[in-house]
PDB file of C-alpha atoms and ligand atoms in Angstrom:
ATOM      1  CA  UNK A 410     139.809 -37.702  58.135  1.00 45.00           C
ATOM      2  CA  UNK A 411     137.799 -36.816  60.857  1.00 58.00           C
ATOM      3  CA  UNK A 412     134.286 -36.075  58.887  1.00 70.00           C
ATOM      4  CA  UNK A 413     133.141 -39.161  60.585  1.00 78.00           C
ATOM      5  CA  UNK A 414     132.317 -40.209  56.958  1.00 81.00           C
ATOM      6  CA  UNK A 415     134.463 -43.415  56.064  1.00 87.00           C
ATOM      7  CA  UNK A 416     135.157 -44.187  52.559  1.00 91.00           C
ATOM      8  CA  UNK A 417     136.075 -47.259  50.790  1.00 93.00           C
ATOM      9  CA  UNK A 418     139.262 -48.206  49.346  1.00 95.00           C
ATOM     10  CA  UNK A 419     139.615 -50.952  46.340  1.00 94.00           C
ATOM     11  CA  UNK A 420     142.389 -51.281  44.336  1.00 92.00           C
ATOM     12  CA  UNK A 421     144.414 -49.348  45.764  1.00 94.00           C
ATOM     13  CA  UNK A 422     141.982 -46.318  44.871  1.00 97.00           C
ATOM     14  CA  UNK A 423     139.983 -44.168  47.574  1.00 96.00           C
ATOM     15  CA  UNK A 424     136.789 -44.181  46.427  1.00 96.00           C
ATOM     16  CA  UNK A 425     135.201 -39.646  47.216  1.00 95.00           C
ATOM     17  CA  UNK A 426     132.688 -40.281  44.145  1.00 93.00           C
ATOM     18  CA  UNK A 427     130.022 -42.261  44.846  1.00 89.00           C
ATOM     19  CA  UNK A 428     129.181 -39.696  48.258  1.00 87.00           C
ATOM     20  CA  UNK A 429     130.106 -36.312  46.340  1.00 87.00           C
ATOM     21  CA  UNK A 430     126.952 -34.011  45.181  1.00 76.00           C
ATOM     22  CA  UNK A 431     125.056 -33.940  42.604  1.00 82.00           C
ATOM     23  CA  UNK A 432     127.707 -34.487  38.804  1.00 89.00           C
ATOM     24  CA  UNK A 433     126.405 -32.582  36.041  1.00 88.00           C
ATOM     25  CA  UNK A 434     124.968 -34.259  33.279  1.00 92.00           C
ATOM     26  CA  UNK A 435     128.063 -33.245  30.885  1.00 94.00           C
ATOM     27  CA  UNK A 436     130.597 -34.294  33.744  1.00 94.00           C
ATOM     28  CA  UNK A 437     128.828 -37.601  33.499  1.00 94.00           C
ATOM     29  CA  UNK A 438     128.559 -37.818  30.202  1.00 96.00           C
ATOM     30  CA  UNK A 439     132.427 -37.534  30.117  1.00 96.00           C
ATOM     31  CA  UNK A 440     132.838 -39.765  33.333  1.00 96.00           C
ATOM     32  CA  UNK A 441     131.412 -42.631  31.331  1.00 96.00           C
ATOM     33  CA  UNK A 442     133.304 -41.945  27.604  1.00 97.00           C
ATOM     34  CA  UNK A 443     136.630 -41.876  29.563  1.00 97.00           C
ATOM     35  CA  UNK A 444     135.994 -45.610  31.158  1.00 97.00           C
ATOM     36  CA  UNK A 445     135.316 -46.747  27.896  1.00 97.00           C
ATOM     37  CA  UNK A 446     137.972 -45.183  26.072  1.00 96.00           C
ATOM     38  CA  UNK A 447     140.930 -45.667  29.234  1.00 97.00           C
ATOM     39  CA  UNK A 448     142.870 -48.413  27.839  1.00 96.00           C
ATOM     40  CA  UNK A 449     143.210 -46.080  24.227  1.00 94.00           C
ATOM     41  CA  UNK A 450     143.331 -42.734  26.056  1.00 91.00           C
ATOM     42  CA  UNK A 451     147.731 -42.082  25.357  1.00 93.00           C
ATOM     43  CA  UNK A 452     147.450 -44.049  22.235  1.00 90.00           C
ATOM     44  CA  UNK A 453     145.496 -40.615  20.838  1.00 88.00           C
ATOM     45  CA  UNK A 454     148.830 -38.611  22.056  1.00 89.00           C
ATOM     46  CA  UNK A 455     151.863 -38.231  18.978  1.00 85.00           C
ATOM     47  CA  UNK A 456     155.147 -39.060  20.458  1.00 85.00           C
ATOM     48  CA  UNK A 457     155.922 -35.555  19.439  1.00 84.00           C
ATOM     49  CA  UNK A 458     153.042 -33.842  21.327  1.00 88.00           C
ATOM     50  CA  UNK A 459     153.835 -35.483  24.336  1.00 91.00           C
ATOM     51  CA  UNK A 460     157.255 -34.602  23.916  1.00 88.00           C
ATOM     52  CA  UNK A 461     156.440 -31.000  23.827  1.00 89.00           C
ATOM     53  CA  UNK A 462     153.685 -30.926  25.922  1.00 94.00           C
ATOM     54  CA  UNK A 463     156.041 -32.788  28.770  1.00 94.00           C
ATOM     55  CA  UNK A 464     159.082 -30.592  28.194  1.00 91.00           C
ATOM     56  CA  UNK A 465     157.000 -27.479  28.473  1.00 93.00           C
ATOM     57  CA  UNK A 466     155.911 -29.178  31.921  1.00 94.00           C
ATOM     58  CA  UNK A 467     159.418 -30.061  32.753  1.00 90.00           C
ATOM     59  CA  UNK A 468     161.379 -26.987  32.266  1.00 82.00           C
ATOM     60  CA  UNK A 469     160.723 -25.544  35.529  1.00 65.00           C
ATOM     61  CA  UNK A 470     162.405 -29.343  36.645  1.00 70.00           C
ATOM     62  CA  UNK A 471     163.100 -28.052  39.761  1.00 86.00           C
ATOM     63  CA  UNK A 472     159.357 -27.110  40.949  1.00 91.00           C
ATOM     64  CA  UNK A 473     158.786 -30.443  40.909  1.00 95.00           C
ATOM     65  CA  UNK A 474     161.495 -32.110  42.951  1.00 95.00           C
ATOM     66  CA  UNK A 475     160.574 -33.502  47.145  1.00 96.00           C
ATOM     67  CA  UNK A 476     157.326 -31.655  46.734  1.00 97.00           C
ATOM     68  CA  UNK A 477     153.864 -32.757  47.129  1.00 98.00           C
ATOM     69  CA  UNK A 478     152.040 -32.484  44.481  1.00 98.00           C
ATOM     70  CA  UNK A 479     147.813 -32.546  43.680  1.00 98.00           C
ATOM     71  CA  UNK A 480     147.509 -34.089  40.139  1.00 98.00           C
ATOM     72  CA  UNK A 481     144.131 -33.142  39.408  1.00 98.00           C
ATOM     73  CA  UNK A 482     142.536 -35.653  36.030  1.00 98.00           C
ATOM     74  CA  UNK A 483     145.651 -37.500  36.100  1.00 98.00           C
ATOM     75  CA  UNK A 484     143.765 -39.971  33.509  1.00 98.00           C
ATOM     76  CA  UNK A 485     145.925 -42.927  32.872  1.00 98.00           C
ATOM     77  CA  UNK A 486     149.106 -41.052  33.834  1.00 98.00           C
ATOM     78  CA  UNK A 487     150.359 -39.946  30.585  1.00 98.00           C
ATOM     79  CA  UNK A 488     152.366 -36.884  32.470  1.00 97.00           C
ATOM     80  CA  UNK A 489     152.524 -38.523  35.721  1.00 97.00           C
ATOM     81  CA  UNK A 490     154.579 -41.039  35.051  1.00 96.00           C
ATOM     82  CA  UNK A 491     157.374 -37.997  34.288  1.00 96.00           C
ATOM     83  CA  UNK A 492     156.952 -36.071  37.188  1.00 96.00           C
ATOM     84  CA  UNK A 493     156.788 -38.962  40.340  1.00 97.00           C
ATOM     85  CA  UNK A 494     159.867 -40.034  39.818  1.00 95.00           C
ATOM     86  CA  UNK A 495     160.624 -36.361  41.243  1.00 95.00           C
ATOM     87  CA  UNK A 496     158.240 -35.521  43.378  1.00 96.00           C
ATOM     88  CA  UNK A 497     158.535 -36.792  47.131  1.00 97.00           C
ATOM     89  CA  UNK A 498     154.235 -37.985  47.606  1.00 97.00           C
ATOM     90  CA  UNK A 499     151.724 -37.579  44.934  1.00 98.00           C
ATOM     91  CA  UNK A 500     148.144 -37.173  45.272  1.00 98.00           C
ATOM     92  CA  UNK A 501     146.042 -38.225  41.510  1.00 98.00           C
ATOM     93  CA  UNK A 502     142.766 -37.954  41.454  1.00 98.00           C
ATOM     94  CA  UNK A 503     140.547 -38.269  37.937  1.00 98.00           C
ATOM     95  CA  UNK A 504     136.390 -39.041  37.475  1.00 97.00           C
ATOM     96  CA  UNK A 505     137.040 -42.058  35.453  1.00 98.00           C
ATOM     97  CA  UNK A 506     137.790 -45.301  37.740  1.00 97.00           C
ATOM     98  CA  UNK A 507     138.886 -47.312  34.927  1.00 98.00           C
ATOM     99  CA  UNK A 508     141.760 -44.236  33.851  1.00 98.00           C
ATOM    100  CA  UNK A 509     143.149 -44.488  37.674  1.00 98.00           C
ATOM    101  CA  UNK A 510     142.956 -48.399  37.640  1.00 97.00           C
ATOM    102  CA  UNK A 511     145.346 -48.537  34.662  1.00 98.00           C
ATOM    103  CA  UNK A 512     147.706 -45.929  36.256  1.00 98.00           C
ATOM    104  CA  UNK A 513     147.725 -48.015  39.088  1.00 97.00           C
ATOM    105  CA  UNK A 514     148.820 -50.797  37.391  1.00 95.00           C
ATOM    106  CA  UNK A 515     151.371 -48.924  35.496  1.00 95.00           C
ATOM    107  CA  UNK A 516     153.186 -47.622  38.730  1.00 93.00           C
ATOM    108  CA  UNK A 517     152.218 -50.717  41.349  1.00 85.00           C
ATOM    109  CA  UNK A 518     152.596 -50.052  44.945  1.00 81.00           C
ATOM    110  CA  UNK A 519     155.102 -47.536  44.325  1.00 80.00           C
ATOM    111  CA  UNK A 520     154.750 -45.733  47.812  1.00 88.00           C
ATOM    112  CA  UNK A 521     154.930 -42.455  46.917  1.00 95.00           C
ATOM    113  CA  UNK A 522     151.724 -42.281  44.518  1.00 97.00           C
ATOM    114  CA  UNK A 523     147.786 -41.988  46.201  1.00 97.00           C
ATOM    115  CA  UNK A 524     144.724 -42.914  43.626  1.00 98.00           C
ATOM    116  CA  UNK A 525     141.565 -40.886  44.305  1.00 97.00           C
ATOM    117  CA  UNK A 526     138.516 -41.266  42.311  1.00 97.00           C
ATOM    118  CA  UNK A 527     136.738 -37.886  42.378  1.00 97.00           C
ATOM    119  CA  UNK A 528     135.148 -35.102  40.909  1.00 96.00           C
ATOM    120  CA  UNK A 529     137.776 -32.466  40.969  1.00 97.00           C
ATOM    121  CA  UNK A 530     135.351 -29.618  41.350  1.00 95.00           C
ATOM    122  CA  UNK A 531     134.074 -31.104  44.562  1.00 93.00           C
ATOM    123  CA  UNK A 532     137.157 -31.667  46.277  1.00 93.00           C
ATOM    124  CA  UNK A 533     137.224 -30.931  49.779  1.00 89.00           C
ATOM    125  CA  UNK A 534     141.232 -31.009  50.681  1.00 91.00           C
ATOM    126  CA  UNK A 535     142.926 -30.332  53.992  1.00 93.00           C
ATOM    127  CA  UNK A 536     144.246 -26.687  53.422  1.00 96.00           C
ATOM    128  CA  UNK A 537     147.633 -25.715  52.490  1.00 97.00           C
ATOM    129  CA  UNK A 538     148.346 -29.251  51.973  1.00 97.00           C
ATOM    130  CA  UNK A 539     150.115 -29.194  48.822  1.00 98.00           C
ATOM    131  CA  UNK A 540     153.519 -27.493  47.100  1.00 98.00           C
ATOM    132  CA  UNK A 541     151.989 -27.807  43.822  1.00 98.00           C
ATOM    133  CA  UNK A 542     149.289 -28.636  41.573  1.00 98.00           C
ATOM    134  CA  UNK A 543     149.453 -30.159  38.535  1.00 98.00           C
ATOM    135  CA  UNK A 544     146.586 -30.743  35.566  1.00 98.00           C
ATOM    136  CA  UNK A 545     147.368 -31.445  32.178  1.00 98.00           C
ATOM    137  CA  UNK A 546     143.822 -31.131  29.727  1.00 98.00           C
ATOM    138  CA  UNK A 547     141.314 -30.628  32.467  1.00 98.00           C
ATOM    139  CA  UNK A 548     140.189 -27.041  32.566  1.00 98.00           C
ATOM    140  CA  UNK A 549     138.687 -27.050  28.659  1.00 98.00           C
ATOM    141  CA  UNK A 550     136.156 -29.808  29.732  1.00 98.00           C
ATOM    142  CA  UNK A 551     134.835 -28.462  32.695  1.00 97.00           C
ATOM    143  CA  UNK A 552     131.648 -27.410  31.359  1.00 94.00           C
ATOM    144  CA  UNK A 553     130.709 -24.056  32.927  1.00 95.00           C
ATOM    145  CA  UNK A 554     132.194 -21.030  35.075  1.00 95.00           C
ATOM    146  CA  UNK A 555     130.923 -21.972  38.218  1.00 95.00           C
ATOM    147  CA  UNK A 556     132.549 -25.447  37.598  1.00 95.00           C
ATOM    148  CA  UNK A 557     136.290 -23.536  37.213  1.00 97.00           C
ATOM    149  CA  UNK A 558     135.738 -21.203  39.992  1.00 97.00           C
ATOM    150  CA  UNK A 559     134.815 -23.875  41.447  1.00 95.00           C
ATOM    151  CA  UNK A 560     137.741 -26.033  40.593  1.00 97.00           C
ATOM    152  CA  UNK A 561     140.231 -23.312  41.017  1.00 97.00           C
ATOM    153  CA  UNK A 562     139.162 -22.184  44.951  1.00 96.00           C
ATOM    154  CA  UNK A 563     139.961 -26.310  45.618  1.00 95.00           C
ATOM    155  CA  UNK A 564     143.032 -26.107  44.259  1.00 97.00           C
ATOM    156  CA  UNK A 565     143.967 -22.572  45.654  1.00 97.00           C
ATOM    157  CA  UNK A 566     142.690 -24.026  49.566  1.00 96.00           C
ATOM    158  CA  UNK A 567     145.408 -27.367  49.030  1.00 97.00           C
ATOM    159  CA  UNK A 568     148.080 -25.143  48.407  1.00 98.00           C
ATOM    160  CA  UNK A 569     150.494 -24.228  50.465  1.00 97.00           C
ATOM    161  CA  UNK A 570     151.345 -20.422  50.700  1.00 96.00           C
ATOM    162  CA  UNK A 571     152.775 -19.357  47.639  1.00 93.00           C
ATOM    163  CA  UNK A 572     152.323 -22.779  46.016  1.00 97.00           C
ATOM    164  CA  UNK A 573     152.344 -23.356  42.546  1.00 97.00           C
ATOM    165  CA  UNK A 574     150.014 -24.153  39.938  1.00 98.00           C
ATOM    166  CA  UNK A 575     151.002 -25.655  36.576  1.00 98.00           C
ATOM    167  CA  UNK A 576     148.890 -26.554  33.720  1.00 98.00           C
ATOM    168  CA  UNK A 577     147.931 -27.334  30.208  1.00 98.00           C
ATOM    169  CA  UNK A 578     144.750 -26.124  28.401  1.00 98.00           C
ATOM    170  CA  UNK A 579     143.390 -26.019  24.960  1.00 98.00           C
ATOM    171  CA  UNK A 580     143.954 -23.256  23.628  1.00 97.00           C
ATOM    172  CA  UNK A 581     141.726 -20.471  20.900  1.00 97.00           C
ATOM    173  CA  UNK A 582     144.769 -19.473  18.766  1.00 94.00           C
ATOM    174  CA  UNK A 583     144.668 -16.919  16.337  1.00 92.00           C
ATOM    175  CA  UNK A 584     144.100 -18.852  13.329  1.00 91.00           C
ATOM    176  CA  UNK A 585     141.052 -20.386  14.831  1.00 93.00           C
ATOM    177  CA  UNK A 586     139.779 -17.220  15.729  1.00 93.00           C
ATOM    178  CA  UNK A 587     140.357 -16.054  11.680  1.00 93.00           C
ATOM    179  CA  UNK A 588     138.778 -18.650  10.362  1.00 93.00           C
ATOM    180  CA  UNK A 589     135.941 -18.144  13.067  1.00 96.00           C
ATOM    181  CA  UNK A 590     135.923 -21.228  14.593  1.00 95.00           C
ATOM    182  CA  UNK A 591     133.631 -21.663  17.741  1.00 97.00           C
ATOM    183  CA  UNK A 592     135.602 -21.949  20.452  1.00 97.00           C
ATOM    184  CA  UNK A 593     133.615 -24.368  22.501  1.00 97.00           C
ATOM    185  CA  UNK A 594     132.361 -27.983  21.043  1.00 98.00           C
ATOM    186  CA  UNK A 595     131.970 -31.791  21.613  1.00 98.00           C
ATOM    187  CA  UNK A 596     134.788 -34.435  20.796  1.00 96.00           C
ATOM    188  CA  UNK A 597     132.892 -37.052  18.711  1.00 95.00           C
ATOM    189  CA  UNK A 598     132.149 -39.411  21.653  1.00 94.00           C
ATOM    190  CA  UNK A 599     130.033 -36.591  23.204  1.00 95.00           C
ATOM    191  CA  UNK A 600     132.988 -34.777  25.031  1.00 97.00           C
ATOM    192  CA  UNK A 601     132.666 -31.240  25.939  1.00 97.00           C
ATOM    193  CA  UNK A 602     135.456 -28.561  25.569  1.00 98.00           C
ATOM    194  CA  UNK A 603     136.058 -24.742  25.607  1.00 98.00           C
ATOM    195  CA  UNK A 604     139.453 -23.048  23.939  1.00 98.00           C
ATOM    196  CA  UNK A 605     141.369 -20.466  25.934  1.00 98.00           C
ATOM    197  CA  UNK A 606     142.373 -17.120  24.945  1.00 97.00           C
ATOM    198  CA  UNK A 607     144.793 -16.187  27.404  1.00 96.00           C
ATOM    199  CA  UNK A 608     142.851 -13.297  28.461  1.00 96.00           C
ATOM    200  CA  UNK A 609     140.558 -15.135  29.546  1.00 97.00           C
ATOM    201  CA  UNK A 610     142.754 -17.422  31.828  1.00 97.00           C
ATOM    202  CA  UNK A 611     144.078 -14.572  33.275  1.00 96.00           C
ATOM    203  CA  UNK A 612     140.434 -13.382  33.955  1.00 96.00           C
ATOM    204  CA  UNK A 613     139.548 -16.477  35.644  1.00 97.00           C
ATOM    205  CA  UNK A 614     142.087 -16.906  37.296  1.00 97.00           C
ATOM    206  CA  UNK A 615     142.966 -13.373  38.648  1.00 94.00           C
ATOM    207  CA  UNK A 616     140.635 -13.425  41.996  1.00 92.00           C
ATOM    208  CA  UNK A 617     143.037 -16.501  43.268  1.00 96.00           C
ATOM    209  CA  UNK A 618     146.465 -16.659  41.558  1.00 97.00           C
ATOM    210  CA  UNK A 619     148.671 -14.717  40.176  1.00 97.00           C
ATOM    211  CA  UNK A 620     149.965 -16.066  35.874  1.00 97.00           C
ATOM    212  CA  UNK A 621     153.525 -16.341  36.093  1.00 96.00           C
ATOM    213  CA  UNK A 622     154.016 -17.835  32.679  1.00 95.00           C
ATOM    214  CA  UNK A 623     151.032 -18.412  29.971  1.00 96.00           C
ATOM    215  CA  UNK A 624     152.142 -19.258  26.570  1.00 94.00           C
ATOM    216  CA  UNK A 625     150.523 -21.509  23.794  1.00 95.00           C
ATOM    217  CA  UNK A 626     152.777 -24.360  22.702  1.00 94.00           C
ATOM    218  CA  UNK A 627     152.379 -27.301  20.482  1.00 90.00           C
ATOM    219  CA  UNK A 628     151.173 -26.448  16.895  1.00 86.00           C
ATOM    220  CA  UNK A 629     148.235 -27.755  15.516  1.00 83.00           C
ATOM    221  CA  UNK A 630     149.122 -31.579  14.805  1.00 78.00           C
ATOM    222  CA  UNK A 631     146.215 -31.194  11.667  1.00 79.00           C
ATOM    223  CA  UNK A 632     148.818 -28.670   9.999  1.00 78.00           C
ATOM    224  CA  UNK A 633     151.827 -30.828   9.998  1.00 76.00           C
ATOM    225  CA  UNK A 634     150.227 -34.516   9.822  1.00 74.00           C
ATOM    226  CA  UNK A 635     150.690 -34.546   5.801  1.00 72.00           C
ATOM    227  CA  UNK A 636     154.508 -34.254   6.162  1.00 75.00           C
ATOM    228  CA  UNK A 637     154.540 -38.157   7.852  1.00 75.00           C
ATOM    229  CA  UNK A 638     158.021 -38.963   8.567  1.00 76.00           C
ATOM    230  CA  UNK A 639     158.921 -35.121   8.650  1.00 77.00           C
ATOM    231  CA  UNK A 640     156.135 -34.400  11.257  1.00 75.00           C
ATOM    232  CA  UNK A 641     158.091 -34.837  14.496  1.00 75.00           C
ATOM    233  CA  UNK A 642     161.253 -32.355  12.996  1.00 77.00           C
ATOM    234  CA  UNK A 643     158.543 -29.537  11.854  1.00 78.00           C
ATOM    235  CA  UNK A 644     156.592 -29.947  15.395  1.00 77.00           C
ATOM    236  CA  UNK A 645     160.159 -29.152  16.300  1.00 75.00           C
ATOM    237  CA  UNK A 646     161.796 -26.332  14.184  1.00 79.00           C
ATOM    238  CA  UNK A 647     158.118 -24.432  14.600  1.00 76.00           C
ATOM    239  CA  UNK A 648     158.027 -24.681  18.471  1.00 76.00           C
ATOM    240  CA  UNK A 649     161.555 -22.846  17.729  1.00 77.00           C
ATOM    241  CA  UNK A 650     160.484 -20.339  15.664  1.00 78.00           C
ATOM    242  CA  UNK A 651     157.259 -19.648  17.924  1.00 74.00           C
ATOM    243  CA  UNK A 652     154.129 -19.726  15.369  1.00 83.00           C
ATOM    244  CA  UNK A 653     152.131 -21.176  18.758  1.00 82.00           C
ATOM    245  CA  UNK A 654     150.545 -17.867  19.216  1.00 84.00           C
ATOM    246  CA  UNK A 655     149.228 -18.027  15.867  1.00 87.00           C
ATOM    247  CA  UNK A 656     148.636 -22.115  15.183  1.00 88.00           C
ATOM    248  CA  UNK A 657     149.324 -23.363  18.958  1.00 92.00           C
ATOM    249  CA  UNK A 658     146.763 -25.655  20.757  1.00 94.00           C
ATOM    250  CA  UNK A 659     147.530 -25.920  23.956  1.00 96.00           C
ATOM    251  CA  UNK A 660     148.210 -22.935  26.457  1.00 97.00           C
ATOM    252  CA  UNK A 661     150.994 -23.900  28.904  1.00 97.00           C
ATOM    253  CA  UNK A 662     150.614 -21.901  32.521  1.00 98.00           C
ATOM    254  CA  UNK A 663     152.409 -21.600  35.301  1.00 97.00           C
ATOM    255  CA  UNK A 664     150.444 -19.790  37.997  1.00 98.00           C
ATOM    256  CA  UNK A 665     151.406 -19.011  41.736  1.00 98.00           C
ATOM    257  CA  UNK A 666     148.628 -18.934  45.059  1.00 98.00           C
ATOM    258  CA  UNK A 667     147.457 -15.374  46.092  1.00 96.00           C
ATOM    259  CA  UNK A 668     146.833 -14.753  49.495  1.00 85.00           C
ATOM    260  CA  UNK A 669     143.636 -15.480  51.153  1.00 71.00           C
ATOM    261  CA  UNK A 670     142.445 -12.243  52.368  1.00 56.00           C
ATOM    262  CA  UNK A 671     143.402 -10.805  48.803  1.00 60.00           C
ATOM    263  CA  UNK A 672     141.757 -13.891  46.909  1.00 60.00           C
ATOM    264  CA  UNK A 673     138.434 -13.932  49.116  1.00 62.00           C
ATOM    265  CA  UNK A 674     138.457 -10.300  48.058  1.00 60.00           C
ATOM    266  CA  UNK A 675     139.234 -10.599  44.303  1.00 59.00           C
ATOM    267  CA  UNK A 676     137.459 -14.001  44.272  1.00 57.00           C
ATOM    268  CA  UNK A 677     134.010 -12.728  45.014  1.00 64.00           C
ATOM    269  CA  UNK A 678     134.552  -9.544  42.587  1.00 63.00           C
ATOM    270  CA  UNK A 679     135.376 -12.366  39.559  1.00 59.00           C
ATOM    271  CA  UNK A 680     132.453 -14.324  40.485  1.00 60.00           C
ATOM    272  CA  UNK A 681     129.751 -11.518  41.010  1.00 63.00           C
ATOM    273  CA  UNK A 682     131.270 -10.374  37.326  1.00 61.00           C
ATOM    274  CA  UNK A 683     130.355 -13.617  35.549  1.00 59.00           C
ATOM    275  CA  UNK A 684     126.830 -13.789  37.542  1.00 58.00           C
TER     276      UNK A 684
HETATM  277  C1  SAM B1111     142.229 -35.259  28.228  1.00 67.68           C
HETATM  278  S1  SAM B1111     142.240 -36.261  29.659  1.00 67.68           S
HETATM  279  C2  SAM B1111     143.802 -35.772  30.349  1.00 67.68           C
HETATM  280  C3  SAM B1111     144.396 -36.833  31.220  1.00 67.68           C
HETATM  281  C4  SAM B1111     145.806 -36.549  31.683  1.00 67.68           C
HETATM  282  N1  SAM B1111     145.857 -35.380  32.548  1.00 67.68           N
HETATM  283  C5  SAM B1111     146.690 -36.345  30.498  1.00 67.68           C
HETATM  284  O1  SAM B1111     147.144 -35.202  30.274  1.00 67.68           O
HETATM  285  O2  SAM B1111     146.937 -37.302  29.766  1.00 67.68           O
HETATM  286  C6  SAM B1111     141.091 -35.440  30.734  1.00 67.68           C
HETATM  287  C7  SAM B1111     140.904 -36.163  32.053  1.00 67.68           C
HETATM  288  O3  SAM B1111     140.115 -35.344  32.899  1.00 67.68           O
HETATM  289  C8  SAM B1111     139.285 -36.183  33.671  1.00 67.68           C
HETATM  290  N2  SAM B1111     138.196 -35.336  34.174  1.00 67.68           N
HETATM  291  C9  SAM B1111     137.274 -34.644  33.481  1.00 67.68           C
HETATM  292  N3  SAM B1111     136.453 -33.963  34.305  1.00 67.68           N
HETATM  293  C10 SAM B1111     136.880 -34.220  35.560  1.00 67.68           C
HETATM  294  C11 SAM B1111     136.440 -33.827  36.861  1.00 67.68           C
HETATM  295  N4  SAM B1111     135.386 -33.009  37.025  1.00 67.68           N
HETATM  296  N5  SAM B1111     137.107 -34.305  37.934  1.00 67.68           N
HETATM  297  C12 SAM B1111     138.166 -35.144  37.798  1.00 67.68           C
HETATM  298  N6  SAM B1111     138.626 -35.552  36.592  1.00 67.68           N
HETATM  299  C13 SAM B1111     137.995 -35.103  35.485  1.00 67.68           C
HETATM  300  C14 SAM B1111     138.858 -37.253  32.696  1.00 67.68           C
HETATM  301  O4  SAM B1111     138.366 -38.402  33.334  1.00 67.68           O
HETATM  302  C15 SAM B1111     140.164 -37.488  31.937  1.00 67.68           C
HETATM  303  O5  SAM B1111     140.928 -38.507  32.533  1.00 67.68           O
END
């Protein structure tokens, strides 16, 4: 860096928090419930929603392999782990210190994998940096529109021309919608989160990339639960039949960078329309 700002490094993780601006109260809020709750974080993840979530993830393989990849809220690794092996560098960065201390110690000095403790909406990354992005279950708890846009023009600015960005989201599914369920809420240890319609994904995103693939995937684990030992097939045979649109809850997308004259352009129209 040349900033002339140095920044310390323990554990193995650079340490961008402590000097970023000023963390909304909800982005704290969640920056503290994740340290707590790091060491139990996966253990809230079915075998059979990772497995869906990951292959999903993995089916475009081949995005991932020699490229360098942003993983923005990497938490404790729980899809990192699957894609280093492929990638050639890897950049994690999550707001909870504990999260990127246990995927530390997960992968030891592996090389190939850099820990930075940061709020991803602050990021300030050398452009055109990065093949791909990755973040798995970030979007839904950034707390307000400016905080995606945000987001989003980071991520956009690290990638390289026509770089790709892949990730998961929760997702406002049909059902929820019939049965008129707010889309936006608190987890029970005070944890925001906002539900995507697609639409709405595509409206965010629009000014800066272009969707190449957004489709909901992995049914409602409340709906299949009571079937125990038959859980894992059902999760299965339904992601087969394709009820996601209707019980899904996460949105899986694939997105690609605009260019920059085009995404200035588009970005300022999408932010002036959600003044
Ligand atoms: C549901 S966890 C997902 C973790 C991991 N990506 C996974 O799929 O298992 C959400 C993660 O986002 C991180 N996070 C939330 N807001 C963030 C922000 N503004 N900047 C960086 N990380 C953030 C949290 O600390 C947490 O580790």
């Amino acid at each position: 860096m040349d900033c002339g700002t140095l920044y310390e490094i323990r554990d193995g993780i650079l340490r961008l928090l402590p000097a970023q601006e000023f963390i909304a109260p909800l982005t704290r809020k969640e920056q503290a419930a994740r340290d707590v709750s790091a060491a139990s974080q996966e253990s809230h993840f079915s075998e059979w929603e990772n497995a869906v979530e990951v292959s999903a993830i993995m089916d475009g393989k081949s995005l991932f392999l020699d490229k360098r990849i942003l993983d923005l809220a990497c938490g404790t690794g729980r899809i990192t782990t699957h894609i280093l092996p492929h990638a050639q560098a890897m950049l994690s960065v999550d707001l909870s210190e504990e999260s990127l201390r246990i995927l530390g110690q997960k992968e030891g000095p592996c090389g190939k994998l850099g820990l930075v403790w940061a709020d991803a909406t602050q990021l300030r990354l050398l452009p055109a940096a990065f093949d791909l992005a990755l973040s798995t279950q970030l979007l839904e708890h950034l707390p307000s529109i400016e905080e995606r846009m945000r987001f989003l023009k980071s991520v956009h600015t690290a990638l390289k021309p026509s770089g790709v960005f892949v990730l998961t989201a929760y997702y406002y599914s049909s059902l929820r919608r019939l049965l008129r369920r707010s889309p936006e809420g608190f987890h029970s240890n005070g944890i925001f989160y906002h539900r995507f319609t697609r639409g709405e994904i595509e409206s965010e995103f629009s000014g800066m990339f272009q969707i190449l693939c957004a489709k909901p995937i992995q049914v409602d684990p409340r709906l299949i639960r009571a079937f125990g030992p038959f859980a894992k097939r059902l999760a299965k045979v339904s992601e087969r039949i394709g009820v996601q649109s209707l019980v899904g809850q996460l949105l899986y997308v694939r997105a690609q960078k605009r260019e920059a004259a085009f995404a200035a352009q588009l970005y300022d129209q999408t932010a002036a329309a959600h003044a």
